[in-house]
């Protein structure tokens, strides 16, 4: 029987906080149990083990990322929507580094909810690409390029890969403008 007040969502919120504080690799069931003030075996009422926890954390991250980026593009289209989505995406990666790490680091082929969460993110990108009237293949290539650009900036920033005395946000805006100019031509 699960402890009163402890449910899967509470567990995921606490796990995300631990990952953000110390990195995904430091997330253990023992550390999570300590944070939640329960015994480790109690966690098995909500997750099957550490791989399941990390998988669920990835799905949780995707839902939050979709929500954050979707909110950023409401009422916007074209370049404005893409720039807003990109700003929200990078802000999310910066503010939730451990949780974002779960997004790209966890191998999740078997998690049942993952496909739905991935599809939500893809549909959001497809929607903001619609005004460019690219073909289906070109749209998918553009989405891959944009996601690669965002992820590259997020990862390099998280791992102190930008050492020059040059404003990172200006670099992001510069590269995004080049990307958009290419899509608009």
Coordinates of C-alpha atoms in Angstrom, one line a residue:
X1 CA 0.0 0.0 0.0
X2 CA 1.4 3.5 -0.9
X3 CA 2.0 5.9 1.8
X4 CA -0.7 8.5 2.2
X5 CA 0.2 11.6 0.2
X6 CA 2.8 9.9 -1.9
X7 CA 1.7 9.3 -5.5
X8 CA 3.6 9.0 -8.8
X9 CA 3.3 12.7 -9.5
X10 CA 4.7 13.7 -6.1
X11 CA 7.5 11.2 -6.7
X12 CA 8.3 12.6 -10.1
X13 CA 8.3 16.2 -8.9
X14 CA 10.8 15.2 -6.1
X15 CA 12.9 13.2 -8.6
X16 CA 13.1 16.2 -11.0
X17 CA 14.1 18.5 -8.2
X18 CA 16.9 16.1 -7.2
X19 CA 18.1 15.8 -10.8
X20 CA 18.0 19.6 -11.2
X21 CA 20.1 20.0 -8.0
X22 CA 22.8 17.4 -8.7
X23 CA 22.3 16.0 -12.2
X24 CA 20.5 13.0 -13.5
X25 CA 23.3 10.5 -12.7
X26 CA 23.1 11.4 -9.0
X27 CA 19.4 10.5 -8.9
X28 CA 19.1 7.2 -7.0
X29 CA 16.1 5.5 -5.3
X30 CA 17.8 5.9 -1.9
X31 CA 18.3 9.7 -2.4
X32 CA 14.7 10.0 -3.6
X33 CA 13.4 8.0 -0.6
X34 CA 15.4 10.3 1.7
X35 CA 14.0 13.4 0.1
X36 CA 10.5 12.1 0.4
X37 CA 11.1 10.8 3.9
X38 CA 10.0 7.3 3.1
X39 CA 11.8 3.9 3.0
X40 CA 13.2 3.0 -0.5
X41 CA 10.9 -0.1 -0.8
X42 CA 7.9 2.3 -0.6
X43 CA 9.0 3.8 -4.0
X44 CA 8.3 0.4 -5.7
X45 CA 4.6 1.1 -5.2
X46 CA 5.0 3.8 -7.8
X47 CA 8.0 2.8 -10.0
X48 CA 9.4 -0.6 -11.0
X49 CA 13.0 0.6 -10.3
X50 CA 15.5 3.2 -11.3
X51 CA 15.2 2.7 -15.1
X52 CA 11.4 3.0 -14.8
X53 CA 11.8 6.2 -12.7
X54 CA 14.1 7.7 -15.2
X55 CA 11.8 6.8 -18.1
X56 CA 8.9 8.3 -16.3
X57 CA 11.0 11.4 -15.6
X58 CA 11.7 11.7 -19.4
X59 CA 7.9 11.6 -20.1
X60 CA 7.4 14.2 -17.3
X61 CA 10.0 16.4 -18.8
X62 CA 8.5 16.2 -22.3
X63 CA 5.0 17.1 -21.0
X64 CA 6.5 20.1 -19.2
X65 CA 8.5 21.1 -22.2
X66 CA 5.5 20.9 -24.5
X67 CA 3.4 22.9 -22.0
X68 CA 6.1 25.6 -21.7
X69 CA 6.7 25.9 -25.4
X70 CA 3.1 25.7 -26.3
X71 CA 2.3 28.6 -24.0
X72 CA 5.1 30.6 -25.5
X73 CA 3.6 30.4 -29.0
X74 CA -0.1 31.1 -28.3
X75 CA -1.3 33.8 -30.6
X76 CA 1.9 33.8 -32.6
X77 CA 2.9 32.5 -36.1
X78 CA 5.8 32.5 -38.4
X79 CA 9.1 33.8 -37.3
X80 CA 7.6 35.2 -34.1
X81 CA 6.3 31.8 -33.1
X82 CA 9.6 30.0 -33.8
X83 CA 11.6 32.6 -31.9
X84 CA 9.2 32.4 -28.9
X85 CA 9.3 28.7 -28.9
X86 CA 13.1 28.7 -29.0
X87 CA 13.4 31.2 -26.2
X88 CA 11.0 29.1 -24.1
X89 CA 12.9 25.9 -24.9
X90 CA 16.2 27.3 -23.9
X91 CA 14.8 28.9 -20.8
X92 CA 13.4 25.5 -19.8
X93 CA 16.7 23.7 -20.4
X94 CA 18.5 26.4 -18.3
X95 CA 16.0 26.3 -15.4
X96 CA 15.6 22.5 -15.3
X97 CA 19.1 21.1 -16.2
X98 CA 18.7 17.7 -14.6
X99 CA 15.2 17.2 -15.9
X100 CA 16.3 18.3 -19.4
X101 CA 19.1 15.8 -19.1
X102 CA 16.5 13.1 -18.7
X103 CA 15.0 14.2 -22.0
X104 CA 18.1 13.3 -24.1
X105 CA 20.0 10.9 -21.9
X106 CA 17.5 8.1 -21.0
X107 CA 17.0 5.3 -23.5
X108 CA 13.3 4.8 -23.5
X109 CA 12.1 2.5 -26.2
X110 CA 9.9 0.5 -23.9
X111 CA 8.1 3.3 -22.0
X112 CA 4.4 3.3 -23.0
X113 CA 3.8 7.0 -22.5
X114 CA 6.9 8.2 -24.4
X115 CA 5.5 7.9 -27.9
X116 CA 2.5 10.1 -26.9
X117 CA 4.7 12.7 -25.3
X118 CA 7.1 12.7 -28.3
X119 CA 4.2 13.1 -30.7
X120 CA 2.9 16.2 -28.7
X121 CA 6.3 17.9 -29.1
X122 CA 6.4 17.0 -32.8
X123 CA 2.9 18.3 -33.4
X124 CA 3.8 21.6 -31.8
X125 CA 6.8 22.0 -34.1
X126 CA 4.7 21.0 -37.1
X127 CA 2.2 23.6 -36.2
X128 CA 4.6 26.4 -36.0
X129 CA 6.3 25.3 -39.3
X130 CA 3.0 25.3 -41.2
X131 CA 3.1 29.0 -42.4
X132 CA 6.4 28.3 -44.2
X133 CA 4.5 26.0 -46.6
X134 CA 7.5 23.6 -46.9
X135 CA 6.9 20.1 -48.2
X136 CA 6.5 17.3 -45.6
X137 CA 10.1 16.1 -45.9
X138 CA 11.5 19.7 -45.9
X139 CA 9.4 20.5 -42.8
X140 CA 10.8 17.4 -41.0
X141 CA 14.4 18.3 -42.0
X142 CA 13.8 21.9 -40.7
X143 CA 12.4 20.6 -37.4
X144 CA 15.4 18.4 -36.9
X145 CA 17.7 21.3 -37.7
X146 CA 15.9 23.6 -35.3
X147 CA 15.9 21.0 -32.5
X148 CA 19.6 20.3 -33.1
X149 CA 20.4 23.9 -32.9
X150 CA 18.5 24.3 -29.6
X151 CA 19.8 21.2 -28.1
X152 CA 23.4 22.1 -29.1
X153 CA 23.1 25.5 -27.5
X154 CA 21.5 24.0 -24.3
X155 CA 24.2 21.3 -23.9
X156 CA 27.1 23.5 -24.7
X157 CA 25.9 26.0 -22.2
X158 CA 25.2 23.4 -19.5
X159 CA 28.7 22.0 -19.9
X160 CA 30.4 25.4 -20.0
X161 CA 31.2 25.0 -23.6
X162 CA 31.0 28.7 -24.4
X163 CA 34.1 30.4 -23.0
X164 CA 34.2 33.5 -25.1
X165 CA 33.2 36.9 -23.7
X166 CA 30.3 37.2 -26.0
X167 CA 26.6 37.2 -25.0
X168 CA 25.2 33.8 -25.6
X169 CA 21.6 35.0 -26.1
X170 CA 23.0 37.3 -28.9
X171 CA 24.6 34.2 -30.5
X172 CA 21.4 32.3 -30.3
X173 CA 19.4 35.1 -31.9
X174 CA 22.0 35.5 -34.6
X175 CA 21.9 31.8 -35.5
X176 CA 18.1 31.6 -35.4
X177 CA 17.9 34.6 -37.7
X178 CA 20.1 32.8 -40.2
X179 CA 18.0 29.7 -39.9
X180 CA 14.8 31.7 -40.4
X181 CA 16.3 33.6 -43.4
X182 CA 17.0 30.2 -45.0
X183 CA 13.4 29.1 -44.4
X184 CA 12.0 32.4 -45.7
X185 CA 14.0 32.4 -48.9

